[in-house]
Amino acid sequence: ARERRADLVRDHADQFGLVALGLLQALARLVAAPLRRTVDAATSVAAGDFDVRLDERRRDEFGVLGRAFNAMTRSLSTSRRELIERAESLEQSERHKSELISMVSHEVRTPLASVLGFSRLLLERELTEEQQKQYLRIIDSEATRLSSLVGDFLDAQLLEEGRFALRIEALDLAGLVVDHAERVVAYGGTHQLAVAVEEPLEIQADRLRLAQVVDNLLSNAVKYADAGTTVTVGARADSGRARVWVDDQ
């Protein structure tokens, strides 16, 4: 009887063990699959993929874990995007700064050269009273222009934001062109100046901006044309507009 009872207990234990093993295998499958997906997702995040997501629809702990994990990856994705945008903005700002420095050095060079050149002439040469007055007027004009340029550089942000405004006024373009051609070319003494302007040439424009353009063209001609050659500056009406040109050899 004891042996039969022992056999019966053993049989029940075997059956229970088989059932328990089956349940454990099923449970392992239920746990292992989402756990493996979680590990794979975490590995992807560690590699820099913040767009990976877990299933949030489960009603167990893995569902809670999925919602927390997805909230984390969305936050990381947003932070990365903001950092990239900030880095691009800083790079653009540095590029604008370099462009501004280049622009300042180019725009300031011509009027500063005029101020220094004519000041040196006043100090080193015996000039008539009329010549002295003429040179002083040029120095005063170029110094005023330098002051205006400094103000413009401080307002360079307006240009970047598209809010830059021109100061339009009536002016004689022929007189402006000849005046600046004499300052940049003739008084420099290294090149010959030829003028071919149609006078008067009344226009509506920004005097300072036109002076900058003309001076840039003239200073480039003086800089790159051989000494002793001729620089020609011209201006004329052309189909309701004004055309200005600089020609060098």
PDB file of C-alpha atoms in Angstrom:
ATOM      1  CA  ALA A   1       0.000   0.000   0.000  1.00  0.00           C
ATOM      2  CA  ARG A   2       2.838   2.321   0.850  1.00  0.00           C
ATOM      3  CA  GLU A   3       4.477   1.555  -2.494  1.00  0.00           C
ATOM      4  CA  ARG A   4       1.212   2.243  -4.343  1.00  0.00           C
ATOM      5  CA  ARG A   5       0.817   5.530  -2.516  1.00  0.00           C
ATOM      6  CA  ALA A   6       4.424   6.393  -3.346  1.00  0.00           C
ATOM      7  CA  ASP A   7       3.881   5.567  -7.010  1.00  0.00           C
ATOM      8  CA  LEU A   8       0.724   7.682  -7.036  1.00  0.00           C
ATOM      9  CA  VAL A   9       2.536  10.633  -5.444  1.00  0.00           C
ATOM     10  CA  ARG A  10       5.380  10.196  -7.925  1.00  0.00           C
ATOM     11  CA  ASP A  11       2.966  10.159 -10.863  1.00  0.00           C
ATOM     12  CA  HIS A  12       1.236  13.301  -9.574  1.00  0.00           C
ATOM     13  CA  ALA A  13       4.604  14.988  -9.087  1.00  0.00           C
ATOM     14  CA  ASP A  14       5.651  14.100 -12.624  1.00  0.00           C
ATOM     15  CA  GLN A  15       2.386  15.471 -14.009  1.00  0.00           C
ATOM     16  CA  PHE A  16       2.710  18.628 -11.928  1.00  0.00           C
ATOM     17  CA  GLY A  17       6.315  19.019 -13.016  1.00  0.00           C
ATOM     18  CA  LEU A  18       5.385  18.683 -16.688  1.00  0.00           C
ATOM     19  CA  VAL A  19       2.584  21.243 -16.286  1.00  0.00           C
ATOM     20  CA  ALA A  20       4.895  23.592 -14.387  1.00  0.00           C
ATOM     21  CA  LEU A  21       7.598  23.198 -17.027  1.00  0.00           C
ATOM     22  CA  GLY A  22       5.085  23.990 -19.739  1.00  0.00           C
ATOM     23  CA  LEU A  23       3.895  27.067 -17.847  1.00  0.00           C
ATOM     24  CA  LEU A  24       7.468  28.208 -17.280  1.00  0.00           C
ATOM     25  CA  GLN A  25       8.267  27.801 -20.977  1.00  0.00           C
ATOM     26  CA  ALA A  26       5.156  29.763 -21.945  1.00  0.00           C
ATOM     27  CA  LEU A  27       5.962  32.439 -19.381  1.00  0.00           C
ATOM     28  CA  ALA A  28       9.526  32.577 -20.639  1.00  0.00           C
ATOM     29  CA  ARG A  29       8.263  33.122 -24.158  1.00  0.00           C
ATOM     30  CA  LEU A  30       5.873  35.848 -22.974  1.00  0.00           C
ATOM     31  CA  VAL A  31       8.668  37.622 -21.081  1.00  0.00           C
ATOM     32  CA  ALA A  32      11.620  36.916 -23.334  1.00  0.00           C
ATOM     33  CA  ALA A  33      10.144  38.369 -26.547  1.00  0.00           C
ATOM     34  CA  PRO A  34       9.247  41.839 -25.200  1.00  0.00           C
ATOM     35  CA  LEU A  35      12.427  41.823 -23.115  1.00  0.00           C
ATOM     36  CA  ARG A  36      14.462  41.083 -26.223  1.00  0.00           C
ATOM     37  CA  ARG A  37      12.678  43.898 -28.101  1.00  0.00           C
ATOM     38  CA  THR A  38      13.392  46.234 -25.191  1.00  0.00           C
ATOM     39  CA  VAL A  39      17.077  45.321 -25.214  1.00  0.00           C
ATOM     40  CA  ASP A  40      17.259  45.781 -28.997  1.00  0.00           C
ATOM     41  CA  ALA A  41      15.545  49.172 -28.710  1.00  0.00           C
ATOM     42  CA  ALA A  42      17.929  50.283 -25.948  1.00  0.00           C
ATOM     43  CA  THR A  43      20.869  49.197 -28.106  1.00  0.00           C
ATOM     44  CA  SER A  44      19.543  51.291 -31.000  1.00  0.00           C
ATOM     45  CA  VAL A  45      19.193  54.337 -28.736  1.00  0.00           C
ATOM     46  CA  ALA A  46      22.752  53.862 -27.527  1.00  0.00           C
ATOM     47  CA  ALA A  47      23.831  53.873 -31.193  1.00  0.00           C
ATOM     48  CA  GLY A  48      22.091  57.219 -31.750  1.00  0.00           C
ATOM     49  CA  ASP A  49      18.724  56.149 -33.182  1.00  0.00           C
ATOM     50  CA  PHE A  50      16.163  58.113 -31.186  1.00  0.00           C
ATOM     51  CA  ASP A  51      13.251  57.261 -33.500  1.00  0.00           C
ATOM     52  CA  VAL A  52      12.875  53.684 -32.202  1.00  0.00           C
ATOM     53  CA  ARG A  53       9.642  52.975 -30.275  1.00  0.00           C
ATOM     54  CA  LEU A  54       8.248  50.175 -28.098  1.00  0.00           C
ATOM     55  CA  ASP A  55       4.684  48.841 -27.990  1.00  0.00           C
ATOM     56  CA  GLU A  56       2.627  50.962 -25.613  1.00  0.00           C
ATOM     57  CA  ARG A  57      -0.597  48.943 -25.968  1.00  0.00           C
ATOM     58  CA  ARG A  58       0.357  46.142 -23.565  1.00  0.00           C
ATOM     59  CA  ARG A  59      -1.515  46.127 -20.263  1.00  0.00           C
ATOM     60  CA  ASP A  60       1.352  44.753 -18.207  1.00  0.00           C
ATOM     61  CA  GLU A  61       4.641  46.097 -16.896  1.00  0.00           C
ATOM     62  CA  PHE A  62       6.090  46.026 -20.396  1.00  0.00           C
ATOM     63  CA  GLY A  63       3.380  48.458 -21.473  1.00  0.00           C
ATOM     64  CA  VAL A  64       4.398  50.811 -18.669  1.00  0.00           C
ATOM     65  CA  LEU A  65       8.039  50.358 -19.641  1.00  0.00           C
ATOM     66  CA  GLY A  66       7.176  51.016 -23.314  1.00  0.00           C
ATOM     67  CA  ARG A  67       5.404  54.283 -22.538  1.00  0.00           C
ATOM     68  CA  ALA A  68       8.297  55.498 -20.377  1.00  0.00           C
ATOM     69  CA  PHE A  69      10.844  54.390 -22.974  1.00  0.00           C
ATOM     70  CA  ASN A  70       8.980  56.153 -25.811  1.00  0.00           C
ATOM     71  CA  ALA A  71       8.665  59.350 -23.784  1.00  0.00           C
ATOM     72  CA  MET A  72      12.418  59.240 -23.218  1.00  0.00           C
ATOM     73  CA  THR A  73      13.251  58.697 -26.919  1.00  0.00           C
ATOM     74  CA  ARG A  74      10.875  61.491 -27.995  1.00  0.00           C
ATOM     75  CA  SER A  75      12.564  63.844 -25.539  1.00  0.00           C
ATOM     76  CA  LEU A  76      16.010  62.793 -26.747  1.00  0.00           C
ATOM     77  CA  SER A  77      14.964  63.274 -30.379  1.00  0.00           C
ATOM     78  CA  THR A  78      13.652  66.772 -29.643  1.00  0.00           C
ATOM     79  CA  SER A  79      16.812  67.683 -27.715  1.00  0.00           C
ATOM     80  CA  ARG A  80      19.047  66.452 -30.518  1.00  0.00           C
ATOM     81  CA  ARG A  81      17.081  68.435 -33.098  1.00  0.00           C
ATOM     82  CA  GLU A  82      17.331  71.583 -30.964  1.00  0.00           C
ATOM     83  CA  LEU A  83      21.077  71.071 -30.515  1.00  0.00           C
ATOM     84  CA  ILE A  84      21.554  70.641 -34.273  1.00  0.00           C
ATOM     85  CA  GLU A  85      19.547  73.800 -34.984  1.00  0.00           C
ATOM     86  CA  ARG A  86      21.543  75.703 -32.365  1.00  0.00           C
ATOM     87  CA  ALA A  87      24.835  74.489 -33.830  1.00  0.00           C
ATOM     88  CA  GLU A  88      23.735  75.537 -37.330  1.00  0.00           C
ATOM     89  CA  SER A  89      22.690  78.933 -35.983  1.00  0.00           C
ATOM     90  CA  LEU A  90      26.070  79.407 -34.297  1.00  0.00           C
ATOM     91  CA  GLU A  91      27.863  78.369 -37.484  1.00  0.00           C
ATOM     92  CA  GLN A  92      25.815  80.855 -39.495  1.00  0.00           C
ATOM     93  CA  SER A  93      26.528  83.560 -36.917  1.00  0.00           C
ATOM     94  CA  GLU A  94      30.279  82.901 -37.177  1.00  0.00           C
ATOM     95  CA  ARG A  95      30.037  83.053 -40.965  1.00  0.00           C
ATOM     96  CA  HIS A  96      28.189  86.393 -40.789  1.00  0.00           C
ATOM     97  CA  LYS A  97      30.827  87.691 -38.384  1.00  0.00           C
ATOM     98  CA  SER A  98      33.604  86.764 -40.820  1.00  0.00           C
ATOM     99  CA  GLU A  99      31.705  88.398 -43.689  1.00  0.00           C
ATOM    100  CA  LEU A 100      31.190  91.540 -41.600  1.00  0.00           C
ATOM    101  CA  ILE A 101      34.894  91.752 -40.750  1.00  0.00           C
ATOM    102  CA  SER A 102      35.751  91.364 -44.443  1.00  0.00           C
ATOM    103  CA  MET A 103      33.207  94.020 -45.383  1.00  0.00           C
ATOM    104  CA  VAL A 104      34.494  96.444 -42.741  1.00  0.00           C
ATOM    105  CA  SER A 105      38.101  96.080 -43.899  1.00  0.00           C
ATOM    106  CA  HIS A 106      37.089  96.631 -47.524  1.00  0.00           C
ATOM    107  CA  GLU A 107      34.713  99.540 -47.001  1.00  0.00           C
ATOM    108  CA  VAL A 108      36.942 101.437 -44.554  1.00  0.00           C
ATOM    109  CA  ARG A 109      40.134 101.089 -46.586  1.00  0.00           C
ATOM    110  CA  THR A 110      39.326 103.675 -49.303  1.00  0.00           C
ATOM    111  CA  PRO A 111      38.120 106.615 -47.161  1.00  0.00           C
ATOM    112  CA  LEU A 112      40.847 105.952 -44.609  1.00  0.00           C
ATOM    113  CA  ALA A 113      43.471 105.977 -47.369  1.00  0.00           C
ATOM    114  CA  SER A 114      42.096 109.304 -48.587  1.00  0.00           C
ATOM    115  CA  VAL A 115      42.246 110.855 -45.113  1.00  0.00           C
ATOM    116  CA  LEU A 116      45.817 109.640 -44.567  1.00  0.00           C
ATOM    117  CA  GLY A 117      46.965 110.540 -48.083  1.00  0.00           C
ATOM    118  CA  PHE A 118      45.662 114.077 -48.136  1.00  0.00           C
ATOM    119  CA  SER A 119      46.796 114.701 -44.554  1.00  0.00           C
ATOM    120  CA  ARG A 120      50.291 113.648 -45.583  1.00  0.00           C
ATOM    121  CA  LEU A 121      50.179 116.006 -48.571  1.00  0.00           C
ATOM    122  CA  LEU A 122      49.190 118.891 -46.304  1.00  0.00           C
ATOM    123  CA  LEU A 123      52.084 118.107 -43.979  1.00  0.00           C
ATOM    124  CA  GLU A 124      54.791 117.450 -46.554  1.00  0.00           C
ATOM    125  CA  ARG A 125      54.109 119.830 -49.462  1.00  0.00           C
ATOM    126  CA  GLU A 126      53.962 123.569 -49.948  1.00  0.00           C
ATOM    127  CA  LEU A 127      50.405 124.118 -51.189  1.00  0.00           C
ATOM    128  CA  THR A 128      48.380 127.131 -52.123  1.00  0.00           C
ATOM    129  CA  GLU A 129      45.588 128.214 -49.863  1.00  0.00           C
ATOM    130  CA  GLU A 130      43.028 126.960 -52.379  1.00  0.00           C
ATOM    131  CA  GLN A 131      44.705 123.534 -52.541  1.00  0.00           C
ATOM    132  CA  GLN A 132      44.776 123.330 -48.776  1.00  0.00           C
ATOM    133  CA  LYS A 133      41.056 124.101 -48.604  1.00  0.00           C
ATOM    134  CA  GLN A 134      40.343 121.543 -51.304  1.00  0.00           C
ATOM    135  CA  TYR A 135      42.297 118.827 -49.491  1.00  0.00           C
ATOM    136  CA  LEU A 136      40.721 119.697 -46.159  1.00  0.00           C
ATOM    137  CA  ARG A 137      37.247 119.446 -47.728  1.00  0.00           C
ATOM    138  CA  ILE A 138      38.142 115.987 -49.002  1.00  0.00           C
ATOM    139  CA  ILE A 139      39.450 114.931 -45.572  1.00  0.00           C
ATOM    140  CA  ASP A 140      36.305 116.240 -43.909  1.00  0.00           C
ATOM    141  CA  SER A 141      34.086 114.452 -46.432  1.00  0.00           C
ATOM    142  CA  GLU A 142      35.927 111.137 -46.095  1.00  0.00           C
ATOM    143  CA  ALA A 143      35.999 111.365 -42.283  1.00  0.00           C
ATOM    144  CA  THR A 144      32.240 111.983 -42.320  1.00  0.00           C
ATOM    145  CA  ARG A 145      31.839 108.986 -44.559  1.00  0.00           C
ATOM    146  CA  LEU A 146      33.897 106.848 -42.168  1.00  0.00           C
ATOM    147  CA  SER A 147      31.650 107.887 -39.315  1.00  0.00           C
ATOM    148  CA  SER A 148      28.596 106.958 -41.363  1.00  0.00           C
ATOM    149  CA  LEU A 149      30.113 103.592 -42.263  1.00  0.00           C
ATOM    150  CA  VAL A 150      30.691 102.787 -38.595  1.00  0.00           C
ATOM    151  CA  GLY A 151      27.009 103.437 -37.948  1.00  0.00           C
ATOM    152  CA  ASP A 152      26.087 101.191 -40.850  1.00  0.00           C
ATOM    153  CA  PHE A 153      28.225  98.355 -39.541  1.00  0.00           C
ATOM    154  CA  LEU A 154      26.460  98.580 -36.198  1.00  0.00           C
ATOM    155  CA  ASP A 155      23.176  98.220 -38.091  1.00  0.00           C
ATOM    156  CA  ALA A 156      24.352  95.252 -40.174  1.00  0.00           C
ATOM    157  CA  GLN A 157      21.836  93.061 -38.369  1.00  0.00           C
ATOM    158  CA  LEU A 158      19.071  94.999 -40.129  1.00  0.00           C
ATOM    159  CA  LEU A 159      20.460  93.831 -43.458  1.00  0.00           C
ATOM    160  CA  GLU A 160      20.479  90.201 -42.333  1.00  0.00           C
ATOM    161  CA  GLU A 161      16.877  90.498 -41.160  1.00  0.00           C
ATOM    162  CA  GLY A 162      15.700  92.068 -44.413  1.00  0.00           C
ATOM    163  CA  ARG A 163      14.833  95.403 -42.783  1.00  0.00           C
ATOM    164  CA  PHE A 164      17.583  97.444 -44.409  1.00  0.00           C
ATOM    165  CA  ALA A 165      16.336 100.791 -45.787  1.00  0.00           C
ATOM    166  CA  LEU A 166      17.923 103.043 -48.403  1.00  0.00           C
ATOM    167  CA  ARG A 167      17.983 106.811 -47.925  1.00  0.00           C
ATOM    168  CA  ILE A 168      16.708 108.035 -51.279  1.00  0.00           C
ATOM    169  CA  GLU A 169      17.371 111.631 -52.323  1.00  0.00           C
ATOM    170  CA  ALA A 170      17.819 113.689 -55.478  1.00  0.00           C
ATOM    171  CA  LEU A 171      21.467 113.937 -56.549  1.00  0.00           C
ATOM    172  CA  ASP A 172      23.730 114.571 -59.527  1.00  0.00           C
ATOM    173  CA  LEU A 173      25.283 111.210 -60.336  1.00  0.00           C
ATOM    174  CA  ALA A 174      27.786 112.738 -62.765  1.00  0.00           C
ATOM    175  CA  GLY A 175      29.177 115.015 -60.074  1.00  0.00           C
ATOM    176  CA  LEU A 176      29.373 112.160 -57.568  1.00  0.00           C
ATOM    177  CA  VAL A 177      31.235 109.911 -60.035  1.00  0.00           C
ATOM    178  CA  VAL A 178      33.738 112.595 -61.057  1.00  0.00           C
ATOM    179  CA  ASP A 179      34.330 113.664 -57.448  1.00  0.00           C
ATOM    180  CA  HIS A 180      35.133 110.157 -56.264  1.00  0.00           C
ATOM    181  CA  ALA A 181      37.145 109.291 -59.365  1.00  0.00           C
ATOM    182  CA  GLU A 182      39.406 112.276 -58.687  1.00  0.00           C
ATOM    183  CA  ARG A 183      39.842 111.266 -55.046  1.00  0.00           C
ATOM    184  CA  VAL A 184      40.602 107.605 -55.678  1.00  0.00           C
ATOM    185  CA  VAL A 185      42.460 107.735 -59.004  1.00  0.00           C
ATOM    186  CA  ALA A 186      43.778 111.189 -59.862  1.00  0.00           C
ATOM    187  CA  TYR A 187      45.069 112.193 -56.431  1.00  0.00           C
ATOM    188  CA  GLY A 188      46.708 108.815 -55.945  1.00  0.00           C
ATOM    189  CA  GLY A 189      49.312 109.680 -58.560  1.00  0.00           C
ATOM    190  CA  THR A 190      49.816 106.097 -59.780  1.00  0.00           C
ATOM    191  CA  HIS A 191      47.299 106.023 -62.627  1.00  0.00           C
ATOM    192  CA  GLN A 192      45.875 108.344 -65.260  1.00  0.00           C
ATOM    193  CA  LEU A 193      42.187 109.245 -65.040  1.00  0.00           C
ATOM    194  CA  ALA A 194      39.863 109.562 -68.017  1.00  0.00           C
ATOM    195  CA  VAL A 195      36.305 110.810 -67.477  1.00  0.00           C
ATOM    196  CA  ALA A 196      33.395 110.169 -69.819  1.00  0.00           C
ATOM    197  CA  VAL A 197      30.296 111.392 -68.026  1.00  0.00           C
ATOM    198  CA  GLU A 198      27.086 112.944 -69.245  1.00  0.00           C
ATOM    199  CA  GLU A 199      26.398 116.072 -67.196  1.00  0.00           C
ATOM    200  CA  PRO A 200      24.181 116.771 -65.416  1.00  0.00           C
ATOM    201  CA  LEU A 201      22.752 113.346 -64.574  1.00  0.00           C
ATOM    202  CA  GLU A 202      19.987 113.856 -62.035  1.00  0.00           C
ATOM    203  CA  ILE A 203      18.746 110.711 -60.283  1.00  0.00           C
ATOM    204  CA  GLN A 204      16.904 109.549 -57.181  1.00  0.00           C
ATOM    205  CA  ALA A 205      19.179 107.276 -55.141  1.00  0.00           C
ATOM    206  CA  ASP A 206      21.099 106.672 -51.921  1.00  0.00           C
ATOM    207  CA  ARG A 207      24.207 108.875 -52.158  1.00  0.00           C
ATOM    208  CA  LEU A 208      26.294 106.910 -49.643  1.00  0.00           C
ATOM    209  CA  ARG A 209      25.553 103.521 -51.207  1.00  0.00           C
ATOM    210  CA  LEU A 210      26.384 104.743 -54.708  1.00  0.00           C
ATOM    211  CA  ALA A 211      29.610 106.261 -53.395  1.00  0.00           C
ATOM    212  CA  GLN A 212      30.511 102.901 -51.856  1.00  0.00           C
ATOM    213  CA  VAL A 213      29.913 101.060 -55.129  1.00  0.00           C
ATOM    214  CA  VAL A 214      31.848 103.576 -57.238  1.00  0.00           C
ATOM    215  CA  ASP A 215      34.743 103.666 -54.765  1.00  0.00           C
ATOM    216  CA  ASN A 216      34.938  99.875 -54.652  1.00  0.00           C
ATOM    217  CA  LEU A 217      35.126  99.654 -58.443  1.00  0.00           C
ATOM    218  CA  LEU A 218      37.702 102.443 -58.656  1.00  0.00           C
ATOM    219  CA  SER A 219      39.867 101.100 -55.830  1.00  0.00           C
ATOM    220  CA  ASN A 220      39.880  97.651 -57.454  1.00  0.00           C
ATOM    221  CA  ALA A 221      40.927  99.203 -60.756  1.00  0.00           C
ATOM    222  CA  VAL A 222      43.785 101.068 -59.057  1.00  0.00           C
ATOM    223  CA  LYS A 223      44.792  97.993 -57.101  1.00  0.00           C
ATOM    224  CA  TYR A 224      44.929  95.528 -59.997  1.00  0.00           C
ATOM    225  CA  ALA A 225      45.777  97.690 -63.052  1.00  0.00           C
ATOM    226  CA  ASP A 226      49.438  98.368 -63.774  1.00  0.00           C
ATOM    227  CA  ALA A 227      50.807 101.670 -62.523  1.00  0.00           C
ATOM    228  CA  GLY A 228      50.868 104.378 -65.168  1.00  0.00           C
ATOM    229  CA  THR A 229      47.883 102.970 -67.080  1.00  0.00           C
ATOM    230  CA  THR A 230      44.582 104.784 -67.527  1.00  0.00           C
ATOM    231  CA  VAL A 231      41.423 104.196 -65.523  1.00  0.00           C
ATOM    232  CA  THR A 232      38.274 105.422 -67.244  1.00  0.00           C
ATOM    233  CA  VAL A 233      35.068 106.190 -65.380  1.00  0.00           C
ATOM    234  CA  GLY A 234      31.817 106.952 -67.169  1.00  0.00           C
ATOM    235  CA  ALA A 235      28.171 107.710 -66.476  1.00  0.00           C
ATOM    236  CA  ARG A 236      25.207 108.334 -68.775  1.00  0.00           C
ATOM    237  CA  ALA A 237      21.447 107.993 -69.040  1.00  0.00           C
ATOM    238  CA  ASP A 238      20.264 104.677 -70.445  1.00  0.00           C
ATOM    239  CA  SER A 239      16.559 104.031 -71.138  1.00  0.00           C
ATOM    240  CA  GLY A 240      15.262 105.866 -68.094  1.00  0.00           C
ATOM    241  CA  ARG A 241      18.054 104.620 -65.836  1.00  0.00           C
ATOM    242  CA  ALA A 242      21.601 105.694 -65.121  1.00  0.00           C
ATOM    243  CA  ARG A 243      24.560 103.559 -66.126  1.00  0.00           C
ATOM    244  CA  VAL A 244      27.974 103.867 -64.476  1.00  0.00           C
ATOM    245  CA  TRP A 245      31.087 101.966 -65.530  1.00  0.00           C
ATOM    246  CA  VAL A 246      34.772 101.742 -64.689  1.00  0.00           C
ATOM    247  CA  ASP A 247      37.268 100.525 -67.273  1.00  0.00           C
ATOM    248  CA  ASP A 248      40.932  99.762 -66.683  1.00  0.00           C
ATOM    249  CA  GLN A 249      43.747  98.223 -68.689  1.00  0.00           C
TER     250      GLN A 249
END
